[in-house]
Coordinates of C-alpha atoms and ligand atoms in Angstrom, one line a residue:
M1 CA 194.5 116.8 140.7
H2 CA 193.9 118.1 144.2
R3 CA 197.4 119.4 144.3
E4 CA 197.0 121.1 140.9
L5 CA 193.9 122.9 142.1
V6 CA 195.6 124.1 145.3
E7 CA 198.5 125.5 143.3
K8 CA 196.2 127.3 141.0
L9 CA 194.3 128.7 144.0
E10 CA 197.5 130.0 145.5
T11 CA 198.4 131.8 142.3
L12 CA 194.9 133.3 142.0
R13 CA 194.7 134.2 145.6
R14 CA 197.9 136.3 145.3
R15 CA 197.0 137.7 141.9
R16 CA 193.5 138.8 143.0
R17 CA 194.6 140.0 146.5
A18 CA 191.9 137.8 147.8
V19 CA 190.9 136.5 151.2
I20 CA 189.0 133.3 151.7
L21 CA 186.7 133.2 154.7
A22 CA 185.0 129.8 155.4
H23 CA 182.4 128.8 157.9
N24 CA 183.1 126.1 160.5
Y25 CA 180.7 123.6 158.5
Q26 CA 182.7 123.8 155.3
P27 CA 184.1 120.6 153.8
P28 CA 187.7 119.8 154.9
E29 CA 189.1 120.7 151.4
V30 CA 187.8 124.2 151.8
Q31 CA 188.6 124.6 155.5
D32 CA 192.2 123.6 154.6
I33 CA 192.8 126.3 152.1
A34 CA 190.9 129.2 153.9
D35 CA 192.6 132.1 155.4
F36 CA 190.1 132.2 158.2
V37 CA 187.5 129.6 159.5
G38 CA 184.9 130.6 162.0
D39 CA 181.3 131.1 163.1
S40 CA 178.9 133.7 161.7
L41 CA 179.9 136.5 164.0
E42 CA 183.6 135.9 163.4
L43 CA 183.1 135.8 159.6
A44 CA 181.3 139.2 159.8
R45 CA 184.1 140.7 161.9
K46 CA 186.8 139.3 159.6
A47 CA 184.9 140.8 156.7
M48 CA 184.8 144.1 158.3
E49 CA 188.5 144.2 159.1
T50 CA 190.0 143.0 155.8
D51 CA 191.9 145.1 153.4
A52 CA 191.8 142.4 150.5
D53 CA 190.5 143.5 147.1
V54 CA 188.3 140.4 146.9
I55 CA 186.6 138.4 149.5
V56 CA 185.5 134.8 148.9
L57 CA 182.8 133.7 151.2
A58 CA 182.8 129.9 151.5
G59 CA 179.4 129.4 153.4
V60 CA 175.8 130.0 152.6
R61 CA 174.1 133.0 151.0
F62 CA 173.3 135.1 154.0
M63 CA 177.0 134.9 155.0
A64 CA 178.1 136.3 151.6
E65 CA 175.4 138.9 151.7
T66 CA 176.7 140.0 155.2
A67 CA 180.2 140.3 153.9
K68 CA 179.1 142.4 151.0
L69 CA 176.9 144.7 153.0
L70 CA 179.9 145.5 155.3
N71 CA 182.1 146.0 152.2
P72 CA 180.0 147.8 149.6
D73 CA 183.2 148.8 147.6
R74 CA 185.0 145.3 147.6
I75 CA 184.3 142.4 145.3
V76 CA 182.6 139.6 147.2
L77 CA 182.4 136.3 145.6
H78 CA 179.9 133.5 146.5
P79 CA 181.1 130.6 144.6
V80 CA 177.7 128.7 144.5
P81 CA 175.0 131.4 144.7
D82 CA 172.2 128.8 145.3
A83 CA 173.8 127.6 148.5
G84 CA 171.1 129.1 150.7
C85 CA 169.8 128.7 154.3
P86 CA 166.3 127.2 154.6
L87 CA 166.0 128.8 158.0
A88 CA 166.2 132.2 156.4
D89 CA 163.4 131.3 154.0
F90 CA 160.9 131.2 156.9
L91 CA 161.0 134.9 157.4
T92 CA 159.2 137.4 155.2
V93 CA 159.0 141.2 155.2
N94 CA 155.3 141.0 155.7
A95 CA 155.5 138.8 158.8
I96 CA 157.9 141.4 160.5
R97 CA 155.7 144.3 159.6
E98 CA 152.6 142.4 161.0
A99 CA 154.5 141.7 164.2
R100 CA 155.5 145.4 164.6
R101 CA 151.8 146.4 164.2
E102 CA 150.8 143.9 166.8
H103 CA 153.6 144.9 169.3
P104 CA 154.1 148.6 168.7
G105 CA 157.4 150.0 170.0
A106 CA 158.9 146.5 170.4
P107 CA 162.4 146.2 168.8
V108 CA 163.0 143.7 166.0
V109 CA 166.0 141.4 166.7
L110 CA 166.9 139.2 163.7
Y111 CA 169.2 136.3 163.6
I112 CA 171.9 136.8 160.9
N113 CA 170.4 133.7 159.2
S114 CA 167.9 135.8 157.4
H115 CA 167.6 137.4 154.0
L116 CA 168.7 141.0 153.1
D117 CA 165.1 142.3 152.8
A118 CA 164.2 141.0 156.2
K119 CA 167.5 142.4 157.7
A120 CA 166.5 145.8 156.2
E121 CA 163.5 145.8 158.6
A122 CA 165.6 144.9 161.7
D123 CA 166.7 147.1 164.6
Y124 CA 169.5 144.6 165.6
I125 CA 171.1 141.6 164.0
V126 CA 172.6 138.9 166.2
T127 CA 174.3 135.5 165.8
S128 CA 174.1 132.4 168.0
S129 CA 176.9 133.7 170.0
S130 CA 175.7 137.2 170.5
A131 CA 171.8 136.8 170.8
V132 CA 171.4 136.4 174.6
K133 CA 173.9 139.2 175.4
L134 CA 172.5 141.7 172.9
V135 CA 168.9 141.2 174.0
S136 CA 169.9 141.4 177.6
M137 CA 171.4 144.9 176.9
L138 CA 168.0 146.2 175.5
E139 CA 165.7 148.1 177.8
D140 CA 162.5 146.8 176.2
D141 CA 160.5 144.1 177.9
T142 CA 159.1 142.7 174.7
V143 CA 161.4 141.8 171.9
L144 CA 160.5 140.5 168.4
F145 CA 162.8 137.8 167.4
G146 CA 163.1 135.8 164.1
P147 CA 163.4 133.6 162.3
D148 CA 164.7 130.7 164.5
R149 CA 162.2 129.8 167.2
N150 CA 164.7 127.6 168.9
L151 CA 167.2 130.4 169.3
A152 CA 164.3 132.7 170.4
D153 CA 163.4 130.1 173.0
Y154 CA 167.0 129.8 174.1
V155 CA 167.1 133.6 174.6
A156 CA 163.8 133.5 176.5
E157 CA 165.1 130.7 178.7
N158 CA 168.2 132.7 179.6
L159 CA 166.3 136.0 180.1
P160 CA 163.3 135.2 182.2
G161 CA 162.3 138.8 182.6
K162 CA 161.9 139.4 178.9
R163 CA 159.0 138.5 176.6
I164 CA 160.5 137.1 173.4
V165 CA 157.9 136.8 170.6
P166 CA 159.1 134.5 167.8
V167 CA 158.5 135.8 164.3
P168 CA 157.2 133.7 162.6
L169 CA 156.0 131.0 165.0
H170 CA 157.7 128.0 163.5
G171 CA 161.0 129.1 161.9
H172 CA 163.6 126.5 162.2
C173 CA 166.8 125.0 160.8
P174 CA 165.8 121.5 159.5
V175 CA 169.3 120.1 160.3
H176 CA 169.1 121.0 164.0
Q177 CA 165.3 120.6 164.4
Y178 CA 165.2 117.0 163.1
L179 CA 168.7 115.6 163.5
I180 CA 169.9 117.1 166.9
T181 CA 167.0 116.0 169.0
A182 CA 166.7 114.7 172.7
R183 CA 166.6 111.1 171.2
H184 CA 169.9 111.7 169.4
V185 CA 171.4 113.0 172.6
E186 CA 170.2 110.0 174.6
E187 CA 171.4 107.5 172.0
A188 CA 174.8 109.1 171.9
R189 CA 175.2 109.3 175.6
R190 CA 174.3 105.5 175.9
R191 CA 177.0 104.8 173.2
Y192 CA 179.7 107.1 174.6
P193 CA 179.3 107.1 178.4
G194 CA 181.2 109.9 180.0
A195 CA 181.3 112.0 176.9
R196 CA 180.6 115.7 177.0
V197 CA 177.7 116.8 174.9
L198 CA 177.7 120.2 173.2
I199 CA 174.6 121.6 171.6
H200 CA 173.9 124.5 169.2
P201 CA 171.1 126.8 170.3
E202 CA 169.3 126.2 167.0
A203 CA 168.5 122.7 168.4
P204 CA 165.2 122.0 170.2
R205 CA 164.9 122.9 173.9
E206 CA 164.6 119.1 174.9
A207 CA 168.0 118.5 173.3
R208 CA 169.6 121.6 174.8
R209 CA 168.3 120.6 178.2
L210 CA 170.5 117.5 178.1
A211 CA 173.7 119.2 177.1
D212 CA 176.8 119.9 179.1
Y213 CA 177.2 123.1 177.1
V214 CA 175.2 125.2 174.7
G215 CA 176.9 127.6 172.3
S216 CA 177.8 128.7 168.7
T217 CA 179.9 126.6 166.5
S218 CA 183.1 128.5 167.5
Q219 CA 182.1 128.7 171.2
M220 CA 181.7 124.8 171.2
V221 CA 185.3 124.5 169.9
R222 CA 186.6 127.0 172.4
Y223 CA 184.8 124.9 175.3
I224 CA 186.9 121.9 174.1
G225 CA 190.1 123.8 174.8
E226 CA 188.9 125.3 178.0
T227 CA 188.1 122.0 179.4
G228 CA 191.5 120.4 178.7
A229 CA 190.7 118.7 175.3
Q230 CA 190.9 115.3 176.8
G231 CA 188.2 112.6 176.5
T232 CA 185.3 112.5 174.2
Y233 CA 183.3 115.4 173.0
L234 CA 180.1 115.1 171.0
L235 CA 179.1 118.1 168.9
G236 CA 175.4 118.6 168.6
T237 CA 175.4 120.5 165.4
E238 CA 176.2 120.0 161.6
E239 CA 178.9 117.3 161.3
G240 CA 181.6 119.6 159.6
L241 CA 182.4 121.3 162.9
A242 CA 184.0 118.0 164.2
Y243 CA 186.8 118.4 161.4
R244 CA 187.5 121.9 162.6
A245 CA 187.6 121.0 166.3
R246 CA 189.8 117.9 165.7
K247 CA 192.3 120.0 163.8
L248 CA 192.6 122.6 166.7
Y249 CA 192.5 120.0 169.5
P250 CA 194.1 116.7 168.3
T251 CA 194.3 115.3 171.9
A252 CA 190.5 115.3 172.1
D253 CA 188.2 112.5 170.8
V254 CA 185.7 114.7 168.8
K255 CA 182.7 113.2 167.1
P256 CA 179.6 114.6 165.6
L257 CA 176.6 113.8 168.0
N258 CA 174.8 112.7 164.7
P259 CA 177.0 112.2 161.7
K260 CA 173.9 112.4 159.5
A261 CA 173.4 116.0 160.5
I262 CA 174.6 117.5 157.2
C263 CA 173.7 120.9 155.7
R264 CA 173.6 120.1 152.0
N265 CA 173.9 123.8 151.2
M266 CA 177.0 124.3 153.1
K267 CA 178.6 121.4 151.3
K268 CA 177.8 122.9 147.8
I269 CA 180.9 125.0 148.1
T270 CA 184.0 123.0 146.8
L271 CA 187.6 123.8 146.3
R272 CA 187.1 123.8 142.5
S273 CA 184.1 126.2 142.8
I274 CA 186.4 128.7 144.7
V275 CA 189.2 128.4 142.1
E276 CA 186.7 129.0 139.3
A277 CA 185.2 132.0 141.1
L278 CA 188.6 133.5 141.6
E279 CA 189.4 132.9 137.9
R280 CA 186.2 134.6 136.7
L281 CA 185.8 137.0 139.4
A282 CA 182.2 135.7 139.5
P283 CA 179.6 135.0 140.8
R284 CA 179.6 138.3 142.7
V285 CA 177.2 139.3 145.4
E286 CA 175.2 142.4 144.4
L287 CA 172.8 143.9 146.8
D288 CA 169.9 146.2 146.6
P289 CA 171.6 149.5 147.8
V290 CA 168.6 150.8 149.9
Q291 CA 168.2 147.4 151.6
A292 CA 171.9 147.0 152.2
K293 CA 172.2 150.5 153.7
K294 CA 169.4 149.8 156.2
A295 CA 170.7 146.3 157.0
R296 CA 174.3 147.7 157.5
E297 CA 173.0 150.2 160.0
A298 CA 171.3 147.4 162.0
M299 CA 174.4 145.3 161.7
E300 CA 176.8 148.0 162.7
R301 CA 174.5 149.2 165.6
S302 CA 174.7 145.6 166.9
L303 CA 178.4 145.0 166.5
E304 CA 179.0 148.5 168.3
M305 CA 177.2 147.2 171.3
F306 CA 180.1 144.7 172.0
K307 CA 182.8 147.2 171.8
Ligands
13P1 P1 177.2 129.8 164.0 O1 177.2 131.2 164.0 O2 177.1 129.2 165.4 O3 178.5 129.2 163.3 O4 175.9 129.2 163.2 C1 175.7 129.3 161.9 C2 174.7 128.3 161.5 O5 174.1 128.4 160.4 C3 174.3 127.3 162.3 O6 173.6 126.4 161.7
SF4_2 FE1 171.0 127.2 157.7 FE2 170.7 125.2 159.3 FE3 172.5 125.1 157.2 FE4 172.9 126.5 159.4 S1 172.8 124.3 159.3 S2 173.2 127.1 157.3 S3 170.9 127.2 159.9 S4 170.3 125.2 157.1

């Protein structure tokens, strides 16, 4: 059955001139058939570079929306539209406008894990791998940052001269907030003495402080390669990243820090849902054109800063 589905997918991929972009947390069956697997920044860059007629985004909603806003004239398919990101749900347009009133002149820097209407209000858009660097390049002392309070805190920790105001106060990713904690790090270190611990910046400060390395999903994978890919590496993030890392570095003993850290939304995408989407050329991502234009400007302004 699996083989039949893969064969069907190959035919459709060719016929539709499609590219399949998958996030590092996707299930193995999806990572295995993707044209590219990466973190949020890499997915955005790939979406920008592609000349395919159709982009299939295997990830959560904001990733598919990002691909579409960078490719207004291409067909972008998100195979399961209700695969959302609960972190994005924390931020409303009203909260951003209120924060701007309270801090006139301060730029709004939004994590890419946000909805399109919020992005349309942003000056800059960052990912976990670009947040510290981009904010460090801004001249402003005060920066409004949302919706992840842990990433905001991570930026503040790295840039002590800046005042980072979290918008809203308590935005978080439930997977990282509750399943990648200091207690999980301590337990894992007891169980695997000598292991290197890598933590995503969406995890709480107490967990990050106990890490050997903090970075985005793809930065964590690169760290394994840069440190020789020998011995045990515990990945303090969603469990799907371990599959990706093991595939790239088979000599390393890679384990999720907490195998129960599962993003249910990421796992809604299946091989079958991708085949069906390519067959029907649906569900397509359609965006409000005014919001998309504003969000694209913020996104392009941010990507330009790294050129
Ligand atoms: P990365 O950009 O590090 O892959 O993070 C995406 C995400 O949703 C983390 O939970
Ligand atoms: Fe959103 Fe958290 Fe899932 Fe990442 S792991 S997509 S931040 S809910």
